[in-house]
Short mmCIF file of C-alpha atoms in Angstrom, two decimals:
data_model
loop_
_atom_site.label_atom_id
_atom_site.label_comp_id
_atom_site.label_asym_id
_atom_site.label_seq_id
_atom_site.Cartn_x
_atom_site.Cartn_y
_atom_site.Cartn_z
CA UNK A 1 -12.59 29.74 3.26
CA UNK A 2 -15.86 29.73 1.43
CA UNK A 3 -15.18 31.48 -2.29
CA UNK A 4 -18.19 34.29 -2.52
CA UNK A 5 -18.21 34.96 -6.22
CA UNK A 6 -16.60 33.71 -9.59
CA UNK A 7 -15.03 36.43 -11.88
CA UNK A 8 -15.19 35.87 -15.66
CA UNK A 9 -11.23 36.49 -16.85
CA UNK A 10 -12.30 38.94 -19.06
CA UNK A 11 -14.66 40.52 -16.21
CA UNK A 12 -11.01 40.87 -14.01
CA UNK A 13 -9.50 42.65 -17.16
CA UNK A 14 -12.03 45.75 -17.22
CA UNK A 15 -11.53 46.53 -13.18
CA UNK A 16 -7.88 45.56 -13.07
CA UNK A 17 -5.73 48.56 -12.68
CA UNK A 18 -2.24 46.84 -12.91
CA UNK A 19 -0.45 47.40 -16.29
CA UNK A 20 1.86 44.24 -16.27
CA UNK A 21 2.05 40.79 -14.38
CA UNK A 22 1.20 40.95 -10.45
CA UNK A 23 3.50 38.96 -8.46
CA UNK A 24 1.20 36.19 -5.82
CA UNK A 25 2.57 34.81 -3.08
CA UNK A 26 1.04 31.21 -2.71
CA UNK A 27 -0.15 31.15 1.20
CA UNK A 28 0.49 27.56 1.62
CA UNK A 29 -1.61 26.80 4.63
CA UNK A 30 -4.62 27.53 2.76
CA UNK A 31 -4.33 26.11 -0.12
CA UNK A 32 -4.42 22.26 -1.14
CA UNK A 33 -2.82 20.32 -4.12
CA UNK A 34 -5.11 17.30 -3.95
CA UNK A 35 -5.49 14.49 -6.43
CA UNK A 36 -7.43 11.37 -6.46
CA UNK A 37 -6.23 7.78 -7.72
CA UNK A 38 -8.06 4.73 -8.39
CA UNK A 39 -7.07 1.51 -5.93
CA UNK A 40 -9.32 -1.15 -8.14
CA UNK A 41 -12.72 0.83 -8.05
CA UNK A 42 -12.36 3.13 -5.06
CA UNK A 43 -11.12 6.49 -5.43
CA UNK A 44 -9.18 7.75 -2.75
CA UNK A 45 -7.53 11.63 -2.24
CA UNK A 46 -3.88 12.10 -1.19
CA UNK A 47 -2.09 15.49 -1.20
CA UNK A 48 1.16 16.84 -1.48
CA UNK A 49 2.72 19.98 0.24
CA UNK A 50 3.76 23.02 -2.01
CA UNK A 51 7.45 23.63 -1.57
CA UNK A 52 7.91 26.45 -3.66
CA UNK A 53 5.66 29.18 -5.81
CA UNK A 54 6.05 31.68 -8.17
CA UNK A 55 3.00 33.48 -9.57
CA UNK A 56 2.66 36.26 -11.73
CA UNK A 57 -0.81 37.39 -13.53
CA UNK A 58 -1.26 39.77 -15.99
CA UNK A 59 -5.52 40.57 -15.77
CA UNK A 60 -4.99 42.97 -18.70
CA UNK A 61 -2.99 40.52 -20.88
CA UNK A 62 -3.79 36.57 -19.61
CA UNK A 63 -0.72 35.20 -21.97
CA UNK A 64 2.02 37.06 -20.02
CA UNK A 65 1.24 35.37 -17.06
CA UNK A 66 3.28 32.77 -15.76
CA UNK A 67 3.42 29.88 -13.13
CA UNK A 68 5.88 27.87 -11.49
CA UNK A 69 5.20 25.48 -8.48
CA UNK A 70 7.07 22.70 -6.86
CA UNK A 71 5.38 20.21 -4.66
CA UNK A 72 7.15 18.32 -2.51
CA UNK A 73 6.96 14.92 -3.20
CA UNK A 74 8.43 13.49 0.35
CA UNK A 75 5.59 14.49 2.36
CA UNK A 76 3.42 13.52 -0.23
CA UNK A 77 0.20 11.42 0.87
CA UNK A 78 -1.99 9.16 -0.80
CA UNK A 79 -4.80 8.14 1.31
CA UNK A 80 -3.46 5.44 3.63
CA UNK A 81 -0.01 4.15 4.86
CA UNK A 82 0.33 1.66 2.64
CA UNK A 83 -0.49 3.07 -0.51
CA UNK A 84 1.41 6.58 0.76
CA UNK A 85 4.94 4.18 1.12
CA UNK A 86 4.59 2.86 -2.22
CA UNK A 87 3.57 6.30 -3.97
CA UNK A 88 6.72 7.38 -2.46
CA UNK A 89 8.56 4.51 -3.36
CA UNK A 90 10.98 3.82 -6.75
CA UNK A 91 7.87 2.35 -8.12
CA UNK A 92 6.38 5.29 -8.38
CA UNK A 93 7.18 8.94 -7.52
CA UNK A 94 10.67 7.66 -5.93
CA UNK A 95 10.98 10.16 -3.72
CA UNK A 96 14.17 9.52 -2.40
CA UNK A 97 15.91 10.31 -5.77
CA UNK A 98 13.11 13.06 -6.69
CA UNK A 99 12.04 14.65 -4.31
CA UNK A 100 10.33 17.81 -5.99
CA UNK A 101 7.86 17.43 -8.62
CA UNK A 102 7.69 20.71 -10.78
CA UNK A 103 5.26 22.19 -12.98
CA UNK A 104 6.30 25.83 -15.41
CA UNK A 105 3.80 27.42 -17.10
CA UNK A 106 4.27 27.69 -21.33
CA UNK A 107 1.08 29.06 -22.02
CA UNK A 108 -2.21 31.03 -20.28
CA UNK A 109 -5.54 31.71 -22.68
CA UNK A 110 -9.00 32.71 -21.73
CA UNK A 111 -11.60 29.75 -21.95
CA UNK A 112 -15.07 31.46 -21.73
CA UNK A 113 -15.31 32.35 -17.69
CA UNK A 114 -11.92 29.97 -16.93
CA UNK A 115 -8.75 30.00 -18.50
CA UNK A 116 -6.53 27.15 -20.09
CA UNK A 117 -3.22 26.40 -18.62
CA UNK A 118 -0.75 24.79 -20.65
CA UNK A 119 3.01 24.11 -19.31
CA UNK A 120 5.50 21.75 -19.30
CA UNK A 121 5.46 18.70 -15.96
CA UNK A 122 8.53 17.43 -14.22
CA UNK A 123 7.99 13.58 -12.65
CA UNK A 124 11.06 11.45 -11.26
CA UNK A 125 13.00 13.59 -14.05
CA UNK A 126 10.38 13.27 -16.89
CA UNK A 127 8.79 16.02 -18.16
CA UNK A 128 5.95 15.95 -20.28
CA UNK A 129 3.51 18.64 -21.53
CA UNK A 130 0.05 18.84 -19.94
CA UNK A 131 -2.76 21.00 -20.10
CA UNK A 132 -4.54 22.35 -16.75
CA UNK A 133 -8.08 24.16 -17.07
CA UNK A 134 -8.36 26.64 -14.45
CA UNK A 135 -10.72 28.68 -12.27
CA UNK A 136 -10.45 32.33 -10.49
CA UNK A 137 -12.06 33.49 -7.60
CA UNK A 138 -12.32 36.30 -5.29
CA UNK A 139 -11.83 35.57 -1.55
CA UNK A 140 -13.96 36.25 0.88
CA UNK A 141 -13.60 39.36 2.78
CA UNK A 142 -12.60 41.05 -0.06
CA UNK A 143 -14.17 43.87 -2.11
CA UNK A 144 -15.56 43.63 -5.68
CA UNK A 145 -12.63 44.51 -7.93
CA UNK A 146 -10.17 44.17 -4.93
CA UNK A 147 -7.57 41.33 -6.60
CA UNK A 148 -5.35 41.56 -3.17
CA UNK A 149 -6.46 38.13 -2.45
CA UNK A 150 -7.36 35.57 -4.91
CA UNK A 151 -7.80 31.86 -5.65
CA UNK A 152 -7.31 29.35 -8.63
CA UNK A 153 -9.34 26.00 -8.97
CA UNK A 154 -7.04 24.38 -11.35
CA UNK A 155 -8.19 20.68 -12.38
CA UNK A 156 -6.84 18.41 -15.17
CA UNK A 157 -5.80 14.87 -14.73
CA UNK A 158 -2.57 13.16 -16.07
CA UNK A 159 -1.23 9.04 -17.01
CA UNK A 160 1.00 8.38 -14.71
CA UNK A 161 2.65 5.56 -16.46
CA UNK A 162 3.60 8.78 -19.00
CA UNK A 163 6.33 9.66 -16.47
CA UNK A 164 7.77 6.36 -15.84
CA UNK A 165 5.52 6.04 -12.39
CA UNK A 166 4.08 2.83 -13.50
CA UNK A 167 4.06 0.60 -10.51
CA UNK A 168 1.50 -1.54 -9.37
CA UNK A 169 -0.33 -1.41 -12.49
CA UNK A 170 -2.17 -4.11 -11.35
CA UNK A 171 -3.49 -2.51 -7.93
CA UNK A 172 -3.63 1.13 -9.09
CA UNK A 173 -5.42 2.86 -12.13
CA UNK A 174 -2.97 4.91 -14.68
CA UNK A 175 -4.84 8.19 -13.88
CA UNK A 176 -4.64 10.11 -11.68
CA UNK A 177 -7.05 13.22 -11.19
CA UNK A 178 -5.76 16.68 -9.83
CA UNK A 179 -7.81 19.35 -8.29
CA UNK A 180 -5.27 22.20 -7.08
CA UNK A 181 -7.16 25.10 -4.97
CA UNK A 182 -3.90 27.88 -4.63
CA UNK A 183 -5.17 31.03 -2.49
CA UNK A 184 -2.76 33.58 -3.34
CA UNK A 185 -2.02 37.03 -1.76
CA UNK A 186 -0.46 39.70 -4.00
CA UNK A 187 2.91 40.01 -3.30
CA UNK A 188 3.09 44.13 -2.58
CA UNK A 189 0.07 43.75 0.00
CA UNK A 190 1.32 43.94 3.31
CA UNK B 1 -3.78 -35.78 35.98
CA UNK B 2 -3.54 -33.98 32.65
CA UNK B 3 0.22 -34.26 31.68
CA UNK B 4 1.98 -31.12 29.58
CA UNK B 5 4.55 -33.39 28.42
CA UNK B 6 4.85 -36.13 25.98
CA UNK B 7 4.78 -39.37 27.18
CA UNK B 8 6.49 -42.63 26.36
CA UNK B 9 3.54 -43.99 24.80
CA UNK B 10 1.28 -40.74 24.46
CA UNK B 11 1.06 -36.90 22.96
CA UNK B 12 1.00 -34.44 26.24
CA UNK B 13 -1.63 -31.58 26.49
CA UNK B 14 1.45 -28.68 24.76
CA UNK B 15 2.42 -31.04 21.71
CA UNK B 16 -1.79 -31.65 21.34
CA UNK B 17 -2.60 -27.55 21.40
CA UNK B 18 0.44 -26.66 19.20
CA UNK B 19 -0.71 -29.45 16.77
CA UNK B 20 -4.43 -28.16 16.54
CA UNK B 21 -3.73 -24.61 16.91
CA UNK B 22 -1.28 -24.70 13.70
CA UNK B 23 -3.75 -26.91 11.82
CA UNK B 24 -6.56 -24.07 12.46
CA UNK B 25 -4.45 -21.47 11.21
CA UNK B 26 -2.66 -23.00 8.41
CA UNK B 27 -6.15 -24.14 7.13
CA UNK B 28 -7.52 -21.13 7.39
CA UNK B 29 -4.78 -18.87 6.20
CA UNK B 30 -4.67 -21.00 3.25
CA UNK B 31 -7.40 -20.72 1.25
CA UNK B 32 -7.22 -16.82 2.31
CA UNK B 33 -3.90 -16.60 0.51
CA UNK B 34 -5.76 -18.73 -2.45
CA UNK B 35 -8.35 -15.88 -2.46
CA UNK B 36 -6.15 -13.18 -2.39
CA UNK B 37 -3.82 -14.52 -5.26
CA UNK B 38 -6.62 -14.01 -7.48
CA UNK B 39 -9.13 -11.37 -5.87
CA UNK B 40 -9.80 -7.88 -7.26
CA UNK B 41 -8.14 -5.59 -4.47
CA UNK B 42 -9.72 -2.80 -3.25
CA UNK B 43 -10.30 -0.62 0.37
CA UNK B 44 -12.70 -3.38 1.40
CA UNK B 45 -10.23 -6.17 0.65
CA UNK B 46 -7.06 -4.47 2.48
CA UNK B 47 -7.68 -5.98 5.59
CA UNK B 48 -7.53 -9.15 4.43
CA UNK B 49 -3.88 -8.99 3.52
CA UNK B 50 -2.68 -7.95 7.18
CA UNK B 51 -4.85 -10.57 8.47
CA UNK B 52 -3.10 -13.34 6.11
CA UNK B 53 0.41 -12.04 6.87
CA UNK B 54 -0.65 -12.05 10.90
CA UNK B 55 -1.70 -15.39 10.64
CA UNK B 56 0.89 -16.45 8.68
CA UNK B 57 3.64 -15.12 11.10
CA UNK B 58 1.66 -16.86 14.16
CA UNK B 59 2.18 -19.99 11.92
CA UNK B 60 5.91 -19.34 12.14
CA UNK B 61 5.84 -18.66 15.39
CA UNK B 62 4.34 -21.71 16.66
CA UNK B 63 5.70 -24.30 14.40
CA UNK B 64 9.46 -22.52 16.14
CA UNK B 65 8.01 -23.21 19.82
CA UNK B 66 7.07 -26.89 18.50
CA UNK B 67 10.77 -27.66 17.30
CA UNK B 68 12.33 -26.22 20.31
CA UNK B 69 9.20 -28.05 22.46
CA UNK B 70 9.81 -31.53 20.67
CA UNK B 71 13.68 -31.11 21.66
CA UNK B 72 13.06 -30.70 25.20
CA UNK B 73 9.70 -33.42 25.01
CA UNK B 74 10.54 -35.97 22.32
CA UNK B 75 7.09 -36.60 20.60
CA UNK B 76 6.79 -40.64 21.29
CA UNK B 77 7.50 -43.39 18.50
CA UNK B 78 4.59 -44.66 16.37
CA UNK B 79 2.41 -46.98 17.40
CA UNK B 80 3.56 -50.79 17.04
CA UNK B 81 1.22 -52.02 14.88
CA UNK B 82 2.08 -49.39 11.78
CA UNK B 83 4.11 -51.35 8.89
CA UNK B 84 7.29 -49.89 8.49
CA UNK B 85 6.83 -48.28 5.12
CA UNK B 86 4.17 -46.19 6.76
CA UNK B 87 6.45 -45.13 9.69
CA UNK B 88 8.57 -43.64 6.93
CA UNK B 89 6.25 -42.16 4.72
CA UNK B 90 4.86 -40.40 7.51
CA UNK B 91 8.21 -39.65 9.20
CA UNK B 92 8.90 -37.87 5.51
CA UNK B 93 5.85 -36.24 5.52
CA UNK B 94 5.84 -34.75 9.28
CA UNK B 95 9.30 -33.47 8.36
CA UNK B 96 8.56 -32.10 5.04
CA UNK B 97 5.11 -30.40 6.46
CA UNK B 98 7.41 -28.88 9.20
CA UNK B 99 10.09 -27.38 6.04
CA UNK B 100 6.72 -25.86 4.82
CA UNK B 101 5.35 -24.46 7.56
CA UNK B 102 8.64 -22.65 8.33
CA UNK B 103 9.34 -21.58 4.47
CA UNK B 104 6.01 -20.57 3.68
CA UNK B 105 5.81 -17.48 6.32
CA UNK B 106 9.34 -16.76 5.47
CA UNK B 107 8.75 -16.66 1.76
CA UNK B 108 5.68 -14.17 2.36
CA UNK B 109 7.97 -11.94 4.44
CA UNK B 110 10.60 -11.92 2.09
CA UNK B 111 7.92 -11.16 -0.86
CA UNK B 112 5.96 -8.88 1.32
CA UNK B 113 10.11 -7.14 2.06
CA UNK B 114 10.77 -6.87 -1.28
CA UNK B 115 7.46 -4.68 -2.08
CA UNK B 116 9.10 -1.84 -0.29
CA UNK B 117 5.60 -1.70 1.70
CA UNK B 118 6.28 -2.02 5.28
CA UNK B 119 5.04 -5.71 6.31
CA UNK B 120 2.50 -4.98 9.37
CA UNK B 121 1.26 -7.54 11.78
CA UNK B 122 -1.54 -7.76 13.83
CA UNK B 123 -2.70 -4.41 13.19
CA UNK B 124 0.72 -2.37 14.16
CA UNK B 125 3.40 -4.02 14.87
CA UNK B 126 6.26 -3.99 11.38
CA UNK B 127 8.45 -6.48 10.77
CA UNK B 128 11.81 -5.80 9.85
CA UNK B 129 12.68 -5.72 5.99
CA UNK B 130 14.34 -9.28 5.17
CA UNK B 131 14.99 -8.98 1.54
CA UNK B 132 15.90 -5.99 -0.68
CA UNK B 133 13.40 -3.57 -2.17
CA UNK B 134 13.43 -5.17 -5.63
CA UNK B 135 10.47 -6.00 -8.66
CA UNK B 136 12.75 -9.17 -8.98
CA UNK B 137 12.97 -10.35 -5.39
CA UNK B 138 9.27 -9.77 -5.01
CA UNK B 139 8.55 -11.59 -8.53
CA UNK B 140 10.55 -14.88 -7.19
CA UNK B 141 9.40 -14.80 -3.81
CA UNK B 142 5.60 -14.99 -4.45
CA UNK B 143 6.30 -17.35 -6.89
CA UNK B 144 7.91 -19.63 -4.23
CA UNK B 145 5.09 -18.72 -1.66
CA UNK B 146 2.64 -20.09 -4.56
CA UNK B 147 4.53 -23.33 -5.11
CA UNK B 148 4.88 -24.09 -1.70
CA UNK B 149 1.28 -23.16 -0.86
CA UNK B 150 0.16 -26.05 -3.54
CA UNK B 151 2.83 -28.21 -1.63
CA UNK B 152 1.77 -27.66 1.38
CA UNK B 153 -2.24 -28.38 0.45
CA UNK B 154 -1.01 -31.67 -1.19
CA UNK B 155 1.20 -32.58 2.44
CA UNK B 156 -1.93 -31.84 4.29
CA UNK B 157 -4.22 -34.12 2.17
CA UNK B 158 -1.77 -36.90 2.40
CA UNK B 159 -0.78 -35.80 6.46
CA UNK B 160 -5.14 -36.52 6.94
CA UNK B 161 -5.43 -39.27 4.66
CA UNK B 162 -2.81 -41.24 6.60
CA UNK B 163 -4.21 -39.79 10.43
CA UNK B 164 -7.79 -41.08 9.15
CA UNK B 165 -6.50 -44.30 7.19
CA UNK B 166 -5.00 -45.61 10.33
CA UNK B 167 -7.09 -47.47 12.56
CA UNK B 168 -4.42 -47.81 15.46
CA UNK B 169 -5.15 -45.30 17.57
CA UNK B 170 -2.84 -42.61 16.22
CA UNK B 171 -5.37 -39.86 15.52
CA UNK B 172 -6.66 -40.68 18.86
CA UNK B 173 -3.93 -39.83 21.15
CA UNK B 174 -3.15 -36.57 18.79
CA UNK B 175 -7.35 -35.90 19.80
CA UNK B 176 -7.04 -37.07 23.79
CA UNK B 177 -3.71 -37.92 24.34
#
């Protein structure tokens, strides 16, 4: 789904009508957590699916709103066969003894016409703070002002060898690059 | 007419293709593995891992039809003009080349086990896992595949040398029978 427009934060503040955090449902066919690793020179893209979301935002107040996703690490992909068996492997993301990895939300500030997301990262039981920037858009199909249906850009990257995932250092670069597009629907919409 | 057997006093036309078709593949597979040890891996170098391991598996797989061929077709005895200290050092060599060309495969397999990575052949077919998923097991067993590779290369040179250094007719009837 194409995104139509970009909404300044502080733009959504002045039209939003809702006096404390919106509850978003994640639609999960829609939206991708992507990231892109380096095998020697080549980048390639894997994905993971969400398993879980929970998604409040407060327009009127940015700080009170929160995040918590979990992707699920055992259908995780990472470009080709090889490389997704030893992503999932004890290597690296050993899925078979973590099989979630988790992200919670600590903090949410305005950034000019994006926000920063800071929050605390769970990998094969290490968690580590990290810092997200972030992007909101209106979908298409919706009106001006209408925040029934919204999505977040949300980019950062992260050292994987931070969390313990360290294997094949040799064949695989230490960071890896996220790009997150979430298309949520507000939770009261029917 | 062309015999498929080994004769009393010759190599038949199945001892002379499993020779020369193991030859071509160990000495090509070789130097692959060579490159690979050292090579910068990326997407356009993948391939070239699959292809070793395939060839190296093929390698197993023939030098297994030659000891079970060579039981039921004795190879014949050397020719009667080679001194007796050659007719050992090449009986030595022949077996020690065939120790190599059995271990080296396996050790790749077991390496190539321990990864975790499933260990694909000719394009799709996955061998079973013949070692545990272990940093240490992998460590050991390239390290073995290495050190026989440079054993094998130095069996080879010495396996030529002697074919070539003999006059006798030897590397004929391995060529025509």
């Amino acid at each position: 789904m194409r995104v139509l427009a970009v909404f300044a934060f502080l733009l959504i503040f002045s039209v939003a009508s809702a006096a404390a955090p919106a509850r978003y449902d994640l639609q999960p066919e829609e939206s991708t957590v992507g990231f892109t690793w380096f095998f020697g020179k080549d980048p390639i893209d894997g994905s993971m699916p969400v398993a879980s979301a929970k998604i409040a935002i407060d327009f009127q107040r940015l700080a009170n709103t929160t995040v918590r996703v979990a992707v699920d690490v055992t259908e995780a992909r990472a470009g080709f066969v090889f490389a997704t068996q030893a992503m999932r492997g004890p290597r690296i993301l050993d899925a078979a003894r973590h099989p979630l990895i988790v992200f919670e939300s600590t903090a949410v500030r305005p950034d000019g016409a994006a926000a920063i997301v800071e929050g605390l990262l769970t990998v094969r039981g290490v968690t580590r703070p990290v810092v997200f920037g972030a992007q909101l858009f209106r979908q298409r199909g919706t009106e001006e002002g209408d925040l029934s249906r919204i999505s977040i850009l949300v980019t950062g990257s992260l050292s994987r060898s931070a969390f313990g995932a360290s294997g094949w250092s040799d064949l695989a670069g230490d960071e890896v690059r996220l790009r997150i597009l979430a298309r949520l629907r507000r939770a009261d919409e029917e | 007419m062309r015999s498929f057997g080994n004769g009393a006093d010759r190599f038949g036309l199945v001892t002379r293709v499993l020779h020369w078709s193991t030859a071509l593949l160990v000495l090509g597979t070789l130097p692959l593995g060579l490159y690979l040890a050292g090579a910068e891996i990326g997407l356009s170098t993948l391939w070239l891992f699959g292809l070793h391991k395939s060839i190296g598996i093929a390698v197993l797989g023939l030098a297994l039809v030659r000891l079970v061929w060579h039981r039921l077709s004795p190879p014949p005895p050397p020719m009667a003009s080679v001194p007796a200290w050659q007719v050992r050092a090449a009986r030595w060599t022949h077996r020690v080349l065939y120790v190599l060309i059995v271990a080296m495969p396996v050790s790749g397999w077991v390496a190539s086990s321990a990864t975790g990575i499933d260990t694909v052949i000719f394009g799709g077919w996955t061998l079973p896992r013949i070692a545990p998923v272990s940093e240490r097991w992998e460590e050991v067993g390239f390290a073995v595949h290495g050190a026989l590779a440079a054993a094998l290369l130095t069996l080879i040179a010495l396996h030529m040398a002697g074919a070539v250094h003999r006059r006798d007719g030897t590397l004929r009837r391995m060529l025509r029978g």
